[in-house]
Structures are given as structure tokens and as C-alpha cells.
PDB file of C-alpha atoms in Angstrom:
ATOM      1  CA  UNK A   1     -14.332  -6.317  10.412  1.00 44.00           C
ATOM      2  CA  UNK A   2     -10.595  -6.853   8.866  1.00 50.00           C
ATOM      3  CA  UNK A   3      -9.994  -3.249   8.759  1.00 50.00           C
ATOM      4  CA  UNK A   4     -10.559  -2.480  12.725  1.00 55.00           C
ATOM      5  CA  UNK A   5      -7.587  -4.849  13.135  1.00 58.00           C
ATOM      6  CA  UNK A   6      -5.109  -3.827  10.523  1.00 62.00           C
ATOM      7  CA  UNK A   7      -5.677  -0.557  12.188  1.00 62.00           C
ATOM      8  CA  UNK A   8      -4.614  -1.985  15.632  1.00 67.00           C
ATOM      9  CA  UNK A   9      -2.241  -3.734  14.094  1.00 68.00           C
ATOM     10  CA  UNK A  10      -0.883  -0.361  12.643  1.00 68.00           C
ATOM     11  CA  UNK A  11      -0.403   1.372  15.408  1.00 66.00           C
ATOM     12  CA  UNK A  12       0.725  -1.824  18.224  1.00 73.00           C
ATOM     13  CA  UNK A  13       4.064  -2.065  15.421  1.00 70.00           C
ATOM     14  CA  UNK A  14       4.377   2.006  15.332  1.00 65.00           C
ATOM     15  CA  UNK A  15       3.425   1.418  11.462  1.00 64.00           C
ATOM     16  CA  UNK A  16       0.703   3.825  11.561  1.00 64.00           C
ATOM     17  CA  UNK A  17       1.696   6.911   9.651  1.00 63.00           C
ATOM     18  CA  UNK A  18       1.671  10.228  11.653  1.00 63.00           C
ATOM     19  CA  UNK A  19      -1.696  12.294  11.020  1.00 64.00           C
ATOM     20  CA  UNK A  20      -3.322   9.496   9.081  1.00 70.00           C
ATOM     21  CA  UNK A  21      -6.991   9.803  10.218  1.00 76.00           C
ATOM     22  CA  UNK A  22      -9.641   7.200   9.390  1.00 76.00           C
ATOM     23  CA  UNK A  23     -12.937   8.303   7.651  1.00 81.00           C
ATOM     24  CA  UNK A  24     -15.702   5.648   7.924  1.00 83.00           C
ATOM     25  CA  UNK A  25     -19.275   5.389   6.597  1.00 87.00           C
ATOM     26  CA  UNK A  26     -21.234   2.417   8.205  1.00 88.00           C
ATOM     27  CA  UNK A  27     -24.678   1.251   6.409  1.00 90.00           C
ATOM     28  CA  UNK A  28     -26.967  -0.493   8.814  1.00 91.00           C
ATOM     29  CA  UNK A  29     -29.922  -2.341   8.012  1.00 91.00           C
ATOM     30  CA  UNK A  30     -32.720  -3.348  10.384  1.00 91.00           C
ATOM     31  CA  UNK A  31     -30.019  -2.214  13.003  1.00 90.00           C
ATOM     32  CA  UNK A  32     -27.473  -4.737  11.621  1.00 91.00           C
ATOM     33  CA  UNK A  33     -24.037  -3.328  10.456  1.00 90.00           C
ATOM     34  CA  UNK A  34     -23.690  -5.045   6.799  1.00 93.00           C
ATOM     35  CA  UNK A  35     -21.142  -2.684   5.068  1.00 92.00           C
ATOM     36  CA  UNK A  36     -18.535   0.191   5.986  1.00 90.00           C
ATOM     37  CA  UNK A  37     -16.751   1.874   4.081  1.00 91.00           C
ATOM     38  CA  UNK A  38     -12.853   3.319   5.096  1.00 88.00           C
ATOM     39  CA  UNK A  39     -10.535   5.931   3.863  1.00 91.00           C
ATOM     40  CA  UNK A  40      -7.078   6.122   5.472  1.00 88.00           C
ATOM     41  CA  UNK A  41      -6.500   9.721   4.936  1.00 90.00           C
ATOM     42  CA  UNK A  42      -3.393  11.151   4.598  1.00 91.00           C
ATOM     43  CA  UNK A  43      -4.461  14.895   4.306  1.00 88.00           C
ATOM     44  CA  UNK A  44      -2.406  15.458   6.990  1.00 85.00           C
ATOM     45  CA  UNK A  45       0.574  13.540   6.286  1.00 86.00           C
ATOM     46  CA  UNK A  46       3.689  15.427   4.862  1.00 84.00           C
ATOM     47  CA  UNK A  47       5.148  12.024   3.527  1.00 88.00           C
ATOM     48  CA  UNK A  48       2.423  11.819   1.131  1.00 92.00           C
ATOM     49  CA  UNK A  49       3.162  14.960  -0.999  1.00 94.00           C
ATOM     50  CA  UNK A  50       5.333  14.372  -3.821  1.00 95.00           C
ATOM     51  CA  UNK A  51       7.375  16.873  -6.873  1.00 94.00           C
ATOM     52  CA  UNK A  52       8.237  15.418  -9.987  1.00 93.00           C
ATOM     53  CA  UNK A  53       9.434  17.617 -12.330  1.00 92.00           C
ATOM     54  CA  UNK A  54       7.997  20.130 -11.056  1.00 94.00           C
ATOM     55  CA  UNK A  55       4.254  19.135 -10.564  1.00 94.00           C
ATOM     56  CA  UNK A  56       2.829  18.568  -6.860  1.00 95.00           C
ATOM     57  CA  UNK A  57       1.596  15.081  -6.513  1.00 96.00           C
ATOM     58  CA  UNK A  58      -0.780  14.845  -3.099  1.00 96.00           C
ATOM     59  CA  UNK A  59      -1.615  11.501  -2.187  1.00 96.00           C
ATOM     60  CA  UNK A  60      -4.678  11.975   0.094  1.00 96.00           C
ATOM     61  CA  UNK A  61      -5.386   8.017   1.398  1.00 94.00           C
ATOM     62  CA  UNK A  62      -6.378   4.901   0.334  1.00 94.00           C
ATOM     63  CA  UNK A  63     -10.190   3.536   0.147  1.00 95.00           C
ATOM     64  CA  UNK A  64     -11.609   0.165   1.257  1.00 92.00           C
ATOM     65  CA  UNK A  65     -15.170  -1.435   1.323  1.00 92.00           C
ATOM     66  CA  UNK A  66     -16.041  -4.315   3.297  1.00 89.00           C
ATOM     67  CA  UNK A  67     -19.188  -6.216   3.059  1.00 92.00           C
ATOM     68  CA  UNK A  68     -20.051  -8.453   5.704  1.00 91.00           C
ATOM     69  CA  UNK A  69     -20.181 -12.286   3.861  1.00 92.00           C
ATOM     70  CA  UNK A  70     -23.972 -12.809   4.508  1.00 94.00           C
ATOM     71  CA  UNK A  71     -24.608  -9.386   3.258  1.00 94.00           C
ATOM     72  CA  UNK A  72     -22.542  -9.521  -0.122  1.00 93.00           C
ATOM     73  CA  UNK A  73     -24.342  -9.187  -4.194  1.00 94.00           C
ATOM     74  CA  UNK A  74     -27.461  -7.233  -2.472  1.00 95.00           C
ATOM     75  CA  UNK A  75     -26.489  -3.780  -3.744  1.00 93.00           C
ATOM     76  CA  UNK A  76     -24.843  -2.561  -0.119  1.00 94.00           C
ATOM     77  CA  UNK A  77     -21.651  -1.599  -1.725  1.00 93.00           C
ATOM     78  CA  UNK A  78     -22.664   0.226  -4.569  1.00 95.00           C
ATOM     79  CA  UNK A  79     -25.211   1.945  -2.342  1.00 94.00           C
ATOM     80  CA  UNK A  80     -22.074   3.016   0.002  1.00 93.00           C
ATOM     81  CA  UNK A  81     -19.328   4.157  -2.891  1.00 95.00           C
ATOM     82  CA  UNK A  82     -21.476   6.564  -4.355  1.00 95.00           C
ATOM     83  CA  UNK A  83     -22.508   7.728  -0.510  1.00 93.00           C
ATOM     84  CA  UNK A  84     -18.527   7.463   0.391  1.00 94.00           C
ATOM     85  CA  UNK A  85     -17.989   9.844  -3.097  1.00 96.00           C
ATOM     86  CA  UNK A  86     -20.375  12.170  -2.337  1.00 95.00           C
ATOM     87  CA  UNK A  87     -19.586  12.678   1.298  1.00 92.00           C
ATOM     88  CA  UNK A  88     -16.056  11.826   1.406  1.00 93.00           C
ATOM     89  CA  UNK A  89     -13.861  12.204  -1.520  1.00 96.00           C
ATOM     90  CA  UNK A  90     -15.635  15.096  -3.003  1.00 96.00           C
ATOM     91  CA  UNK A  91     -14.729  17.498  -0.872  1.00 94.00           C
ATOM     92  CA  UNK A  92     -11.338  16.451  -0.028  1.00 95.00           C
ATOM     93  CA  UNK A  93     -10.434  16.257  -3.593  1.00 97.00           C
ATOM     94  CA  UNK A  94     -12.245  20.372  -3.706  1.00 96.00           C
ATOM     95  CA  UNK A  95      -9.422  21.380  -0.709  1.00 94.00           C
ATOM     96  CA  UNK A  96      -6.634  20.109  -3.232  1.00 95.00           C
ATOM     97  CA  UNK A  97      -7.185  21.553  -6.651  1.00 93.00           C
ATOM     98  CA  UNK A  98      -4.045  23.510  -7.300  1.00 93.00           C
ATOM     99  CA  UNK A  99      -2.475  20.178  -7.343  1.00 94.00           C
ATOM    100  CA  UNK A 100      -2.653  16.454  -8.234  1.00 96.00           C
ATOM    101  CA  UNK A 101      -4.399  15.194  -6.023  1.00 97.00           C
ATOM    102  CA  UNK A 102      -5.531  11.388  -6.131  1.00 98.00           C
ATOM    103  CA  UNK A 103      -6.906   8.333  -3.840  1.00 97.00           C
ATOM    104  CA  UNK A 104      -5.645   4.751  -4.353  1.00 97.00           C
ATOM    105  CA  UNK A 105      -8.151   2.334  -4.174  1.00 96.00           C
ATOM    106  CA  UNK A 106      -7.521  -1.563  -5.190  1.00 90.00           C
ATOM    107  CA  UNK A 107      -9.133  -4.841  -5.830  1.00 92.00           C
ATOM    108  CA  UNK A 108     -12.557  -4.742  -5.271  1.00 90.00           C
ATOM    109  CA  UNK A 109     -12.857  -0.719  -3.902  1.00 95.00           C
ATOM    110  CA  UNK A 110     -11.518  -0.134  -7.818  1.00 97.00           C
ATOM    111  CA  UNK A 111     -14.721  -0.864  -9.969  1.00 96.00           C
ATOM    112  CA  UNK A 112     -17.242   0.466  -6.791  1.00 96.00           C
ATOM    113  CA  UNK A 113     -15.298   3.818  -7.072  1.00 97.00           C
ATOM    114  CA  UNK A 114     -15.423   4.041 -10.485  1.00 97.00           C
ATOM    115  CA  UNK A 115     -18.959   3.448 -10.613  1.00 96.00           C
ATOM    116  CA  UNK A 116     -19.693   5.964  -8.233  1.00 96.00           C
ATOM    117  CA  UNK A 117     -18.505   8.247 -10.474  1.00 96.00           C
ATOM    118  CA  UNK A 118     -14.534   9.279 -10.107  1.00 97.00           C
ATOM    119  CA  UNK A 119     -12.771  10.821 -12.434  1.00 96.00           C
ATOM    120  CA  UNK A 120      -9.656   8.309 -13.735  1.00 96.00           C
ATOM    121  CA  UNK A 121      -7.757  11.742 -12.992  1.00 96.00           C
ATOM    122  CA  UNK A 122      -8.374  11.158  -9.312  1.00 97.00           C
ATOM    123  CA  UNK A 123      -7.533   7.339  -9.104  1.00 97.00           C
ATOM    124  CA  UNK A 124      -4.889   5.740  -8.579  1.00 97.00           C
ATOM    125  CA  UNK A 125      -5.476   1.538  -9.125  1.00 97.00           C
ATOM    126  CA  UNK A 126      -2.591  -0.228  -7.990  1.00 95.00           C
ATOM    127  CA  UNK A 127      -0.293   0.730  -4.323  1.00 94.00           C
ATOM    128  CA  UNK A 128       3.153   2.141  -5.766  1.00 95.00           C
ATOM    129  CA  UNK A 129       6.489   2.553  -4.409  1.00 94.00           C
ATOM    130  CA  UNK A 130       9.320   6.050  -5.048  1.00 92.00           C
ATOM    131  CA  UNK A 131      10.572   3.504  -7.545  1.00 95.00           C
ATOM    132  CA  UNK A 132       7.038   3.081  -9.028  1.00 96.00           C
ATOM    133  CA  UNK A 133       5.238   6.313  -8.846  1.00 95.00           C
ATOM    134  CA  UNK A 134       5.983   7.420 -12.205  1.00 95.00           C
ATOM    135  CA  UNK A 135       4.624   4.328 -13.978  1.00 95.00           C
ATOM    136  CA  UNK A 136       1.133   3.577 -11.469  1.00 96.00           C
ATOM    137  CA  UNK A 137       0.620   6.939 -10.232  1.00 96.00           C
ATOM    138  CA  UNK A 138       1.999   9.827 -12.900  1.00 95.00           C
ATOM    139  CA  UNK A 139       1.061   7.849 -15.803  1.00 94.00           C
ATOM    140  CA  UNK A 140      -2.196   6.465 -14.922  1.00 92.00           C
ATOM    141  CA  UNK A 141      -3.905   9.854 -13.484  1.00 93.00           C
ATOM    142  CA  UNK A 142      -2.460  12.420 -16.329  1.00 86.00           C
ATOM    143  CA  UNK A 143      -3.412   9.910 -19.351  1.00 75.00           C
TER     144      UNK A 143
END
């Protein structure tokens, strides 16, 4: 349940970007809530679109799984990647073809994304700064 409060935390210390929306998938079984999956999407957030020379570089959020600790190694993740993929970040990626658009997903969301099937095009592995986009972000989704 980290992510509820880095959300609150977000937006009690005005850190919470304008027109970020949160996308989340819950998996319940027998009733109990065992894994959720979260995008912070920044569809909506003109801070997120970038130009380097002369390509348009749309960052559109940045993914997280949680497993509840009891509930971890039983499948619950994998199961909820490929449903976030499907659901989620396949047809936000389809809005966003005419230019390069990507998700950032690290640590653990990295390997359950890939799994579910993402293109390396659309991922970006590692959180980057202006001074770092070229090197994590333009270099890791265009080779």
C-alpha cells in the first residue's frame, strides 16, 4: 500500500505534477486485495513532451507493481503486467504513434513489463533527468 501514500505525499508538498492521473488495476483473490498495479500518467502533462533534434519525445508515466508480502512468488504479478499491458499501455501507446512515445518503469516493474510483452522501443528502464535524457531515454528506446 506504499503507493496510496507517495501519492498523498505528492500532492500535501504541491509535488504532484498538474494533470498526472493515476491508472490502477487491483487483483483480488477470495475477496482479498493481493496485487495492484499503478501508472502515473502523464498524458496530460505538457512538461512531459520533449524535442531533440527535431524528434517529439512523449513521456506518458511511470509504472509500478506492488505485491502484498504474503502474496509475493505465486504468479500475481505476472498475471497483472500482462493484464496492465493489455488494458493500459496498449492503447495509450495507440493515441501516440506519430511520436516517441515511452513509459518508464524500474526495479522490479522492469522484467514484469517486459515479460508482458513491450516493445524495448516503448521502455524506458532507468528515471532520467534534461541532463540525462539523451543517454537513458534517446539511446535506450531508438537502439
Amino acid at each position: 500500500m506504499k503507493m496510496w501514500y507517495l501519492f498523498s505525499w505528492l500532492v500535501e508538498h504541491g509535488e504532484l505534477r498538474h494533470g498526472t492521473q493515476a491508472e490502477v488495476i487491483k487483483l483480488y483473490v477470495n475477496e482479498q486485495l493481493v496485487a495492484y498495479s499503478l501508472l502515473e500518467n502523464y498524458e496530460a502533462c505538457d512538461d512531459k513532451v520533449k524535442c531533440f533534434e527535431g524528434e517529439v519525445y512523449q513521456d506518458l508515466g511511470v509504472l509500478h507493481f506492488v505485491t502484498l508480502p504474503e502474496h509475493r512468488n505465486k504468479g500475481y504479478a505476472s498475471l497483472l503486467a500482462k493484464q496492465t499491458y493489455q488494458q493500459v499501455i496498449i492503447p495509450l501507446l495507440a493515441r501516440y504513434q506519430d511520436v516517441n512515445a515511452y513509459i518508464v518503469a524500474t526495479e522490479r516493474a522492469v522484467p514484469l513489463i517486459q515479460r508482458a510483452g513491450i516493445e524495448p522501443r516503448y521502455l524506458v528502464t532507468q528515471f532520467y533527468s534534461d541532463q540525462t535524457f539523451h543517454e537513458k531515454v534517446i539511446q535506450q528506446i531508438n537502439y
